[in-house]
PDB file with one MODEL, atoms N, CA, C and O in Angstrom:
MODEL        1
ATOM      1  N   UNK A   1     -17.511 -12.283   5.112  1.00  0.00           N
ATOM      2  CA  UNK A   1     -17.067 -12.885   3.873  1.00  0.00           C
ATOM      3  C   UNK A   1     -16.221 -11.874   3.101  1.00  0.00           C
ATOM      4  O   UNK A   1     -16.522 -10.680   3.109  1.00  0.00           O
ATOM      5  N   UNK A   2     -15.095 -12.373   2.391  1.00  0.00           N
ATOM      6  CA  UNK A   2     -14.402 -11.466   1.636  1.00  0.00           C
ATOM      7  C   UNK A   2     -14.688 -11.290   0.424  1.00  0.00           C
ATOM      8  O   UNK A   2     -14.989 -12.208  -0.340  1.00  0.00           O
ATOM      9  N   UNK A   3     -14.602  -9.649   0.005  1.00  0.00           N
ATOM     10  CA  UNK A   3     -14.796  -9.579  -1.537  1.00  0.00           C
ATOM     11  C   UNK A   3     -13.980 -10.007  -2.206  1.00  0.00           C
ATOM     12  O   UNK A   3     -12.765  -9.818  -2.157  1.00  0.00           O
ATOM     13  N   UNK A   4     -14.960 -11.014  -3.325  1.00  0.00           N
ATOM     14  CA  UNK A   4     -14.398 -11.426  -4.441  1.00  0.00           C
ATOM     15  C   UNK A   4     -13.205 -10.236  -5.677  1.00  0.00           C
ATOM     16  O   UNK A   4     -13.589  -9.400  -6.495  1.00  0.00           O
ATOM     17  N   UNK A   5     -12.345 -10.484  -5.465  1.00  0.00           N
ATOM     18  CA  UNK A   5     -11.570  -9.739  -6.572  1.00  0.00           C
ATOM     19  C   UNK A   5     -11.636  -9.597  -7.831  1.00  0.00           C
ATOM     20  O   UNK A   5     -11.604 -10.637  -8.488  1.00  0.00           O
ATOM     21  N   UNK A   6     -11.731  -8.473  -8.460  1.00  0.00           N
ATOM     22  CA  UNK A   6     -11.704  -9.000 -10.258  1.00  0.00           C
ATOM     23  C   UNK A   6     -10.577  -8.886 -10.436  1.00  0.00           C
ATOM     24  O   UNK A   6      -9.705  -8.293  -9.802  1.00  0.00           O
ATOM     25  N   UNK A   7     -10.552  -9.862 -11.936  1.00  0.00           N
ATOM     26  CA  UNK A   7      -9.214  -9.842 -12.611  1.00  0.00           C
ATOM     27  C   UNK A   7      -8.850  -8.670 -12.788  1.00  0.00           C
ATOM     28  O   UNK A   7      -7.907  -8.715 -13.578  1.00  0.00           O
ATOM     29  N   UNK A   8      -9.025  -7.830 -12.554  1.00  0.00           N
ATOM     30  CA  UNK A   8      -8.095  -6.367 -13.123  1.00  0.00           C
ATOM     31  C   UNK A   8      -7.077  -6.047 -11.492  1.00  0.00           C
ATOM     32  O   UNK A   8      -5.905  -5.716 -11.316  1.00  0.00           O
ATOM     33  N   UNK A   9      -8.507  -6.421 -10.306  1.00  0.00           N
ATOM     34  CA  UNK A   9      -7.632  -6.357  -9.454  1.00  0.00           C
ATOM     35  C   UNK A   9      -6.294  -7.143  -9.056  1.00  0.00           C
ATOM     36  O   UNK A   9      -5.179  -6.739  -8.727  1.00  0.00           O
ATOM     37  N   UNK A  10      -6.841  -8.424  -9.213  1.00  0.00           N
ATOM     38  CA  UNK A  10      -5.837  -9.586  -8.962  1.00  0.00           C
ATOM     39  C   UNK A  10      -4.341  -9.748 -10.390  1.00  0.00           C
ATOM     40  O   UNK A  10      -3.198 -10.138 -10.150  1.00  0.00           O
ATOM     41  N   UNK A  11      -4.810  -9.368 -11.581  1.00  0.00           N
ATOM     42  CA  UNK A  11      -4.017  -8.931 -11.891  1.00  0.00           C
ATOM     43  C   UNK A  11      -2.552  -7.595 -11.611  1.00  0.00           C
ATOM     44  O   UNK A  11      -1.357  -7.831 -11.794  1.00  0.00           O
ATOM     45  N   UNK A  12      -3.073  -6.435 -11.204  1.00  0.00           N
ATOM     46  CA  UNK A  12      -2.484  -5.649 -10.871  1.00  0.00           C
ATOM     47  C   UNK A  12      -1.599  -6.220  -8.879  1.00  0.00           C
ATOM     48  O   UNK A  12      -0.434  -6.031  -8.530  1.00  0.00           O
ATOM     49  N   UNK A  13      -2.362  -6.663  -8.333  1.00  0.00           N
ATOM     50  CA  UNK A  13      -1.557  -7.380  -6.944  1.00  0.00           C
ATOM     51  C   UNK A  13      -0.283  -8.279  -7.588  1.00  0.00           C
ATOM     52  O   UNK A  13       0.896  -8.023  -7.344  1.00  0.00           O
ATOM     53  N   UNK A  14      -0.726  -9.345  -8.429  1.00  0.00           N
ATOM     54  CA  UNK A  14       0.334 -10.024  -9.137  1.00  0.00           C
ATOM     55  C   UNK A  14       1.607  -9.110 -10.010  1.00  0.00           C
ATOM     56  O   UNK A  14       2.821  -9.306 -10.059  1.00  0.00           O
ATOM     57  N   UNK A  15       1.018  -8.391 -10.445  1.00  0.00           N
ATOM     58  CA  UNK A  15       1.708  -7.203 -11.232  1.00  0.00           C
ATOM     59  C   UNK A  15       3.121  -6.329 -10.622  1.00  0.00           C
ATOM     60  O   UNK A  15       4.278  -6.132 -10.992  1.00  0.00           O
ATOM     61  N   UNK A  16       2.291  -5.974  -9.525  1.00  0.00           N
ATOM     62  CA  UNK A  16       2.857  -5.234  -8.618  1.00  0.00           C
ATOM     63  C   UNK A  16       4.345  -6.157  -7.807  1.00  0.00           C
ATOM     64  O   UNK A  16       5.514  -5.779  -7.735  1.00  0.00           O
ATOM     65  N   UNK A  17       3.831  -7.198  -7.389  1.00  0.00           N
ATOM     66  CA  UNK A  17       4.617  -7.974  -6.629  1.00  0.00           C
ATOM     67  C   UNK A  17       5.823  -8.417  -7.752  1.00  0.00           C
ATOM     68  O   UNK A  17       7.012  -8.405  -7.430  1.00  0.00           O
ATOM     69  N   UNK A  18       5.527  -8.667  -8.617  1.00  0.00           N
ATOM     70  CA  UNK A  18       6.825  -9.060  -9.913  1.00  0.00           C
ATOM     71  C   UNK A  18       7.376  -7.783  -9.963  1.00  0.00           C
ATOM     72  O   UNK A  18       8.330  -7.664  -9.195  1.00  0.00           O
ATOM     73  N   UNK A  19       7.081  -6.712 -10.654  1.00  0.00           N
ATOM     74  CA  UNK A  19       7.573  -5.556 -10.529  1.00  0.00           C
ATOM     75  C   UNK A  19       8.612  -5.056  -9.464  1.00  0.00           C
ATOM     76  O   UNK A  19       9.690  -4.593  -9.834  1.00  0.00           O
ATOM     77  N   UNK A  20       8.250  -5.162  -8.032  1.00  0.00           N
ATOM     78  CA  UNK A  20       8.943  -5.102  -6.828  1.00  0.00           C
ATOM     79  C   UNK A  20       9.990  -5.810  -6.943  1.00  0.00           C
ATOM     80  O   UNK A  20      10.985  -5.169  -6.605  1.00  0.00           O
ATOM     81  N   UNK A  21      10.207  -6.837  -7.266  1.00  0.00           N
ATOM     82  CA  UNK A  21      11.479  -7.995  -7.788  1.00  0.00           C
ATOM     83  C   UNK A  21      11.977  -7.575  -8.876  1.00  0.00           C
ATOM     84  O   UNK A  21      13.159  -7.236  -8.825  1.00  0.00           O
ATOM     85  N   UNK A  22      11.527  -7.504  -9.694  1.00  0.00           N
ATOM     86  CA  UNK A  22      12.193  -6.922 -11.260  1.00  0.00           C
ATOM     87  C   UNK A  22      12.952  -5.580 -10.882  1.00  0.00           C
ATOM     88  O   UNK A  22      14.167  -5.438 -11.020  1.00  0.00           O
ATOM     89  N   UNK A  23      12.379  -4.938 -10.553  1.00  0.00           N
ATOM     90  CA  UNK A  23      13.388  -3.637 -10.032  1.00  0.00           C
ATOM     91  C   UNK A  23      14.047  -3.469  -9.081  1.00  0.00           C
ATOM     92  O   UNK A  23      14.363  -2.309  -8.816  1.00  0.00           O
ATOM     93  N   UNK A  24      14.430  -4.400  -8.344  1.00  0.00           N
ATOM     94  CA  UNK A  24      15.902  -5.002  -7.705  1.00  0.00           C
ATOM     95  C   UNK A  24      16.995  -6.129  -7.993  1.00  0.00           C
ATOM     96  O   UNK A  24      17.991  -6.496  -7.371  1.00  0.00           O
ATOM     97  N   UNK A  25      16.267  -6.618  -9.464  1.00  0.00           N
ATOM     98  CA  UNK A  25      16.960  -7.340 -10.495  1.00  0.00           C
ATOM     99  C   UNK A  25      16.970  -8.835  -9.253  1.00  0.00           C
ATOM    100  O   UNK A  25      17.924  -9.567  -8.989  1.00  0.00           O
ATOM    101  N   UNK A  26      15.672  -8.880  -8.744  1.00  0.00           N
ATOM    102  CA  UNK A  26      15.619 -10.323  -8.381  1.00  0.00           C
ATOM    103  C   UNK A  26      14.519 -11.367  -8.519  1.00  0.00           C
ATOM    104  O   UNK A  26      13.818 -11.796  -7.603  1.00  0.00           O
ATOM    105  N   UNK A  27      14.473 -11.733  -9.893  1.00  0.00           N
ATOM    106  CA  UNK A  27      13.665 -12.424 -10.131  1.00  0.00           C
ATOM    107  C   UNK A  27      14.206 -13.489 -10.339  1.00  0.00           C
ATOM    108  O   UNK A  27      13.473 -14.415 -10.683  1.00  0.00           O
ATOM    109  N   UNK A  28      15.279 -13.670 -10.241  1.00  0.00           N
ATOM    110  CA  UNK A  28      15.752 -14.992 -10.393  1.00  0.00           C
ATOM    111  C   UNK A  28      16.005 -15.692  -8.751  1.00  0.00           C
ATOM    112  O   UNK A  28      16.429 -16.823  -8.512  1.00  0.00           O
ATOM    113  N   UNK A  29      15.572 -14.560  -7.691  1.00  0.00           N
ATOM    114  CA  UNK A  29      16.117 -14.662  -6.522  1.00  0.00           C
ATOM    115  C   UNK A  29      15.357 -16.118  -5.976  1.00  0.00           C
ATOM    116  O   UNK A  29      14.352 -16.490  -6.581  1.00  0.00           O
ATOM    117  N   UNK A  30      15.737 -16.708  -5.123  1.00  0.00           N
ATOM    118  CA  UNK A  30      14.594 -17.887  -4.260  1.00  0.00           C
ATOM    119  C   UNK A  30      13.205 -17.319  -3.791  1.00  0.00           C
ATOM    120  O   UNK A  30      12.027 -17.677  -3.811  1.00  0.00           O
ATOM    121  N   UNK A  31      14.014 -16.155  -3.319  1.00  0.00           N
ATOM    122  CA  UNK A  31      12.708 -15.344  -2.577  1.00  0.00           C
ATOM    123  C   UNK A  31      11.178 -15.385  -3.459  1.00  0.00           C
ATOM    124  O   UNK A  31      10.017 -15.540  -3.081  1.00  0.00           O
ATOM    125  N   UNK A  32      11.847 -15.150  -4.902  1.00  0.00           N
ATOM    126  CA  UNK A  32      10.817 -14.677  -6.056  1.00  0.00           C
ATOM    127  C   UNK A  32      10.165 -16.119  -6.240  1.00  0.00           C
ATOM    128  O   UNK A  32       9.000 -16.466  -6.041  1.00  0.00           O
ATOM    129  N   UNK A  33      11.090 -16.739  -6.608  1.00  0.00           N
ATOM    130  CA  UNK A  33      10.725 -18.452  -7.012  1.00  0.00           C
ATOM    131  C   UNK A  33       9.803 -18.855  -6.343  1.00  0.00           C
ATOM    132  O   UNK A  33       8.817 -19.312  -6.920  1.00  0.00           O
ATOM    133  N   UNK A  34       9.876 -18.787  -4.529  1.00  0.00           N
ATOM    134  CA  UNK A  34       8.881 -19.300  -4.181  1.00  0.00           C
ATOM    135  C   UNK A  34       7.804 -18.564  -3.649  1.00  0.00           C
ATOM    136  O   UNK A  34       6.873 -19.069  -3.021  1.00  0.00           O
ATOM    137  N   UNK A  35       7.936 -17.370  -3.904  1.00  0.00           N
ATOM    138  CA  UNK A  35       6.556 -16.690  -3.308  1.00  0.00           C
ATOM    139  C   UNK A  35       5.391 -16.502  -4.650  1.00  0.00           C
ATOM    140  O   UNK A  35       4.163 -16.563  -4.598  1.00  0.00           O
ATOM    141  N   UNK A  36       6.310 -16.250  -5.853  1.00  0.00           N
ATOM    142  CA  UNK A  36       5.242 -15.767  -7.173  1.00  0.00           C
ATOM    143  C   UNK A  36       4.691 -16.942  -7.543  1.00  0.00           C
ATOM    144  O   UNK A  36       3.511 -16.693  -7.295  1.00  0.00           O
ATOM    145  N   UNK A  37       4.704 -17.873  -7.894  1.00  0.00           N
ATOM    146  CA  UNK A  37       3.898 -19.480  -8.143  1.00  0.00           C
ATOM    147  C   UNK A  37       2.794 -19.482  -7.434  1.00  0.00           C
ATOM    148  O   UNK A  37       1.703 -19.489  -8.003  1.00  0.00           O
ATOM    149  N   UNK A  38       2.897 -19.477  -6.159  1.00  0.00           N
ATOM    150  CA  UNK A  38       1.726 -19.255  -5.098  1.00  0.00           C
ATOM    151  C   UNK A  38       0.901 -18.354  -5.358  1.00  0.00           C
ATOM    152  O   UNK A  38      -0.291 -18.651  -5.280  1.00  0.00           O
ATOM    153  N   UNK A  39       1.265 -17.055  -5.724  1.00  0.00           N
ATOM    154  CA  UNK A  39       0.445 -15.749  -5.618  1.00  0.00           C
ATOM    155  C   UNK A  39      -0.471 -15.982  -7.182  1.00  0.00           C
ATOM    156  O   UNK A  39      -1.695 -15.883  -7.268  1.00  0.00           O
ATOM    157  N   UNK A  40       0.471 -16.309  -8.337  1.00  0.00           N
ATOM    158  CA  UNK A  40      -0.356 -16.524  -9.341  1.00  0.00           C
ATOM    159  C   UNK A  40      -1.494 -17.685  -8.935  1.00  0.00           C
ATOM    160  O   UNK A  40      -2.667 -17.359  -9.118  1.00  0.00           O
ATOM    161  N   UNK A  41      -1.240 -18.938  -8.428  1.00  0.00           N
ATOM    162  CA  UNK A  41      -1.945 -20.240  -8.233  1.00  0.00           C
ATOM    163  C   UNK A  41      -3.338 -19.147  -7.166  1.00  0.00           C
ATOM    164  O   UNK A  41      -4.558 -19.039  -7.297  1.00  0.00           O
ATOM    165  N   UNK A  42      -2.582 -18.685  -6.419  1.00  0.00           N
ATOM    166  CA  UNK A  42      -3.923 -17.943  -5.307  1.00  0.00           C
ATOM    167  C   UNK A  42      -4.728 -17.315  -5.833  1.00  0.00           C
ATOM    168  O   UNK A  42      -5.917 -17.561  -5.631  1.00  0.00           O
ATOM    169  N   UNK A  43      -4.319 -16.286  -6.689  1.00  0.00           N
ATOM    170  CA  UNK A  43      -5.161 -15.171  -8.100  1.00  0.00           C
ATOM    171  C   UNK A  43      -5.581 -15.921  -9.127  1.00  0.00           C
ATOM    172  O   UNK A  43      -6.453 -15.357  -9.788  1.00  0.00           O
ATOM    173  N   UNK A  44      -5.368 -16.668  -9.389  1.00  0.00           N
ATOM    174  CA  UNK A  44      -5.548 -17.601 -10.693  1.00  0.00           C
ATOM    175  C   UNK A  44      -5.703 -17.014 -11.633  1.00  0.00           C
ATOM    176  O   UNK A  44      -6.692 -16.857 -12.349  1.00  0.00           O
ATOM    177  N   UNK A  45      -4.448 -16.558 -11.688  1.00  0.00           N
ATOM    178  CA  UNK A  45      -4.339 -15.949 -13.152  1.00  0.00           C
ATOM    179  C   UNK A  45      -2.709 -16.656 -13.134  1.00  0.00           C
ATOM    180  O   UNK A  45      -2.166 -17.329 -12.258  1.00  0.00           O
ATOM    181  N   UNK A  46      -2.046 -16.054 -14.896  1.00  0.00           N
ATOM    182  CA  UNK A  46      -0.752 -16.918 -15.160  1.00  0.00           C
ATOM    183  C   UNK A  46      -0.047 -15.236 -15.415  1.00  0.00           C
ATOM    184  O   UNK A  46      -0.510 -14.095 -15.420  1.00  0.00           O
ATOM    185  N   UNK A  47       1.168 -15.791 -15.590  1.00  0.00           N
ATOM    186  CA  UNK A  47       2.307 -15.090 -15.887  1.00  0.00           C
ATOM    187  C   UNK A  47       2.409 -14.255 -17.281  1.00  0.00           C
ATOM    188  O   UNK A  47       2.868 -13.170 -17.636  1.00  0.00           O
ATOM    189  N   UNK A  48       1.810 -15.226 -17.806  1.00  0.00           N
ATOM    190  CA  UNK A  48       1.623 -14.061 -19.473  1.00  0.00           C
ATOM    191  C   UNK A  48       0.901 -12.898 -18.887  1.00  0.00           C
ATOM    192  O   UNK A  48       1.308 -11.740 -18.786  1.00  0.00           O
ATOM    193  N   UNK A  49      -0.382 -13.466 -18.472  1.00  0.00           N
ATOM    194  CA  UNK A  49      -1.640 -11.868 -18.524  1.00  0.00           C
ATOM    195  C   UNK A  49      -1.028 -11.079 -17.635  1.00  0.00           C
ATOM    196  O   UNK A  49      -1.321  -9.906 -17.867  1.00  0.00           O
ATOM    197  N   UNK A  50       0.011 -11.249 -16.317  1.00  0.00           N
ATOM    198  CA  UNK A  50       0.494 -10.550 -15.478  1.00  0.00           C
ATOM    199  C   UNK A  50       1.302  -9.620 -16.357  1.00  0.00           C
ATOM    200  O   UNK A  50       1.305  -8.392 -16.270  1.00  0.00           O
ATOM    201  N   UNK A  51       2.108 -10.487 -17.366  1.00  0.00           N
ATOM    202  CA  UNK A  51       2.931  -9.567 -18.175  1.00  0.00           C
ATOM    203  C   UNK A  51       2.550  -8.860 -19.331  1.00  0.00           C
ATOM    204  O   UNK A  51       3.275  -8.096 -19.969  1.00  0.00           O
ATOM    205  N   UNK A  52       1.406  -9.144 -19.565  1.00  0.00           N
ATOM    206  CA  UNK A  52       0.693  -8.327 -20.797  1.00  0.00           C
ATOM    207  C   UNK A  52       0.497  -6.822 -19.584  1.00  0.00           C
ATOM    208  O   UNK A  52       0.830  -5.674 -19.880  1.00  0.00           O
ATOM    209  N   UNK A  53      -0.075  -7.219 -18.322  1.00  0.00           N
ATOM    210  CA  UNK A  53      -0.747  -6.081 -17.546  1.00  0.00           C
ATOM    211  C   UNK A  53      -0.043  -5.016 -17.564  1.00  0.00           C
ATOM    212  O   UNK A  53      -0.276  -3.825 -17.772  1.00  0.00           O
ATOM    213  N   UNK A  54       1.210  -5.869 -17.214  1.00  0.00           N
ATOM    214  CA  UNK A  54       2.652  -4.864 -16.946  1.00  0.00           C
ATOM    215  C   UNK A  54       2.966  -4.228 -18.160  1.00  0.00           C
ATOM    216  O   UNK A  54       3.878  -3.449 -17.879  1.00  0.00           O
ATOM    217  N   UNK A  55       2.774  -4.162 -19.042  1.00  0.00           N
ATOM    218  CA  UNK A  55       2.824  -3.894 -20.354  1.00  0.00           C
ATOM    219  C   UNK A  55       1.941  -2.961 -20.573  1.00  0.00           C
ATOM    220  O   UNK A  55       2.096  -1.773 -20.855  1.00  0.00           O
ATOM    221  N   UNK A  56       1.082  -3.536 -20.433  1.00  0.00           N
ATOM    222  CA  UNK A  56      -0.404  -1.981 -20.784  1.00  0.00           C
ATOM    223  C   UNK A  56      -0.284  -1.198 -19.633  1.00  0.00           C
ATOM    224  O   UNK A  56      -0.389  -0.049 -20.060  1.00  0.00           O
ATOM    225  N   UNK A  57      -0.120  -1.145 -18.387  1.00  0.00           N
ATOM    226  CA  UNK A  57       0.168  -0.306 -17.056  1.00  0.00           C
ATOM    227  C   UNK A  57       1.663  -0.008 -16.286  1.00  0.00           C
ATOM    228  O   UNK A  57       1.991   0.237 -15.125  1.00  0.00           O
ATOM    229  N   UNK A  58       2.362  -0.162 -17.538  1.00  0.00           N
ATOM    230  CA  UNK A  58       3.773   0.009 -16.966  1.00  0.00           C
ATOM    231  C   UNK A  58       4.114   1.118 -15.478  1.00  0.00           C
ATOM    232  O   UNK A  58       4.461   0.864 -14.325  1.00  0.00           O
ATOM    233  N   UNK A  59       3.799   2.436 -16.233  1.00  0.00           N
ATOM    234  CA  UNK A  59       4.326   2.946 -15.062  1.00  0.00           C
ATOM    235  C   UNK A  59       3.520   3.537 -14.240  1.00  0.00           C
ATOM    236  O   UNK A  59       3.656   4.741 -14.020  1.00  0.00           O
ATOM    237  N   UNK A  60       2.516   2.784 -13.625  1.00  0.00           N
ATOM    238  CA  UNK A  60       1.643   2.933 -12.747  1.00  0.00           C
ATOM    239  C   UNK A  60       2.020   1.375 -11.897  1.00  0.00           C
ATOM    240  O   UNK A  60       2.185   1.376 -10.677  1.00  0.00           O
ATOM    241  N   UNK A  61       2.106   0.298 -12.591  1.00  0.00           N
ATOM    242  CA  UNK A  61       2.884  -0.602 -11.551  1.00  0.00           C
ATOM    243  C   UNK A  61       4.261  -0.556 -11.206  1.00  0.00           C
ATOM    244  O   UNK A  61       4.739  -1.259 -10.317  1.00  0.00           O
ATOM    245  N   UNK A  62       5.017   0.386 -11.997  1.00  0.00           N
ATOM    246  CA  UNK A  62       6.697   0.616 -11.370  1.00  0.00           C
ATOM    247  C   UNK A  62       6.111   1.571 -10.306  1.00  0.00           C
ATOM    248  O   UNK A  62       6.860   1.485  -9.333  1.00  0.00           O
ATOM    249  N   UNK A  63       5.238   2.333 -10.082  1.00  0.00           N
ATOM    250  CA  UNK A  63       5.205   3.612  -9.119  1.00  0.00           C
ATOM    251  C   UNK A  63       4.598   2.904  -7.849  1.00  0.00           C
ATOM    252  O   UNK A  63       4.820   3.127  -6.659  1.00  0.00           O
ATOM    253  N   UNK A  64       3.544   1.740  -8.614  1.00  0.00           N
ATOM    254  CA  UNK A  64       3.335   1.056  -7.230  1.00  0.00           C
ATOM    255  C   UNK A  64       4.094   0.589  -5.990  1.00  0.00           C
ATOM    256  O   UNK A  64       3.963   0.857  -4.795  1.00  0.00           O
ATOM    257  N   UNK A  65       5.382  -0.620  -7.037  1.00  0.00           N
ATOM    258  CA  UNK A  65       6.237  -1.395  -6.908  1.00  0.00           C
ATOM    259  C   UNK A  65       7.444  -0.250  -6.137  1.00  0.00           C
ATOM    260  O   UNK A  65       8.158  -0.708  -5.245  1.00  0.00           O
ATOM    261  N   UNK A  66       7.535   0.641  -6.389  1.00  0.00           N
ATOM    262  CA  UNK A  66       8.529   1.683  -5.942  1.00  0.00           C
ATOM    263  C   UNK A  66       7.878   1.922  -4.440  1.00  0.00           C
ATOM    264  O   UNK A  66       8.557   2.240  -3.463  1.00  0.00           O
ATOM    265  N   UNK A  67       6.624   1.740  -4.422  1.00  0.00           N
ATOM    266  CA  UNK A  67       5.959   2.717  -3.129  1.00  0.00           C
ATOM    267  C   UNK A  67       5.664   3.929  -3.335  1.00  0.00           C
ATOM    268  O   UNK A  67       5.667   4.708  -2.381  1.00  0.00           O
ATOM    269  N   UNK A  68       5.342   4.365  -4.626  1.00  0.00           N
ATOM    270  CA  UNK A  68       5.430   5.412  -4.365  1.00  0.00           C
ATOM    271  C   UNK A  68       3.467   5.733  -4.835  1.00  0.00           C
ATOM    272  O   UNK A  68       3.094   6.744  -5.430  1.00  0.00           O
ATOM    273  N   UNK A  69       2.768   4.890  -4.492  1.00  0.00           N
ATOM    274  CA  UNK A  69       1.264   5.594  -5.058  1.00  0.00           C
ATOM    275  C   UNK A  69       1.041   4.602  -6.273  1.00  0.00           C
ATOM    276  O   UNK A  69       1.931   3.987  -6.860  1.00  0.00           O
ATOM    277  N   UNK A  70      -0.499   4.558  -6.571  1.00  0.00           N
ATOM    278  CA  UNK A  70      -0.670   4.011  -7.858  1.00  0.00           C
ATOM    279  C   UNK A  70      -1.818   5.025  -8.594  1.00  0.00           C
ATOM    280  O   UNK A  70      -2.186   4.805  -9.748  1.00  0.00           O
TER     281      UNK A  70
ENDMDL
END
């Protein structure tokens, strides 16, 4: 059975994955359109708290999103 995630985790996966798009200036891309809807609907969480996250953990999810470590 898989561990259940907490919101801090599933937030930061969602986090991360927008981030990765945002800093190739493609969030408007298709790619983004149809993969982030899903990932929020899968995490069940929304787009605000993703962006509040990103907000309180900025550059620990750009360093993610970069590859470079979190």
């Amino acid at each position: 059975m898989a561990k259940v995630k907490t919101l801090e985790e599933r937030l930061w996966g969602a986090a991360v994955l927008k981030m990765s798009f945002r800093l190739r200036g493609a969030e408007d891309s298709p790619a983004f359109r149809g993969i982030y809807p899903g990932v929020l609907r899968d995490l069940d969480v929304d787009d605000d708290a993703v962006e509040k996250y990103i907000g309180e953990h900025r550059e620990r999810v750009e360093l993610a999103a970069r590859g470079s470590g979190a």
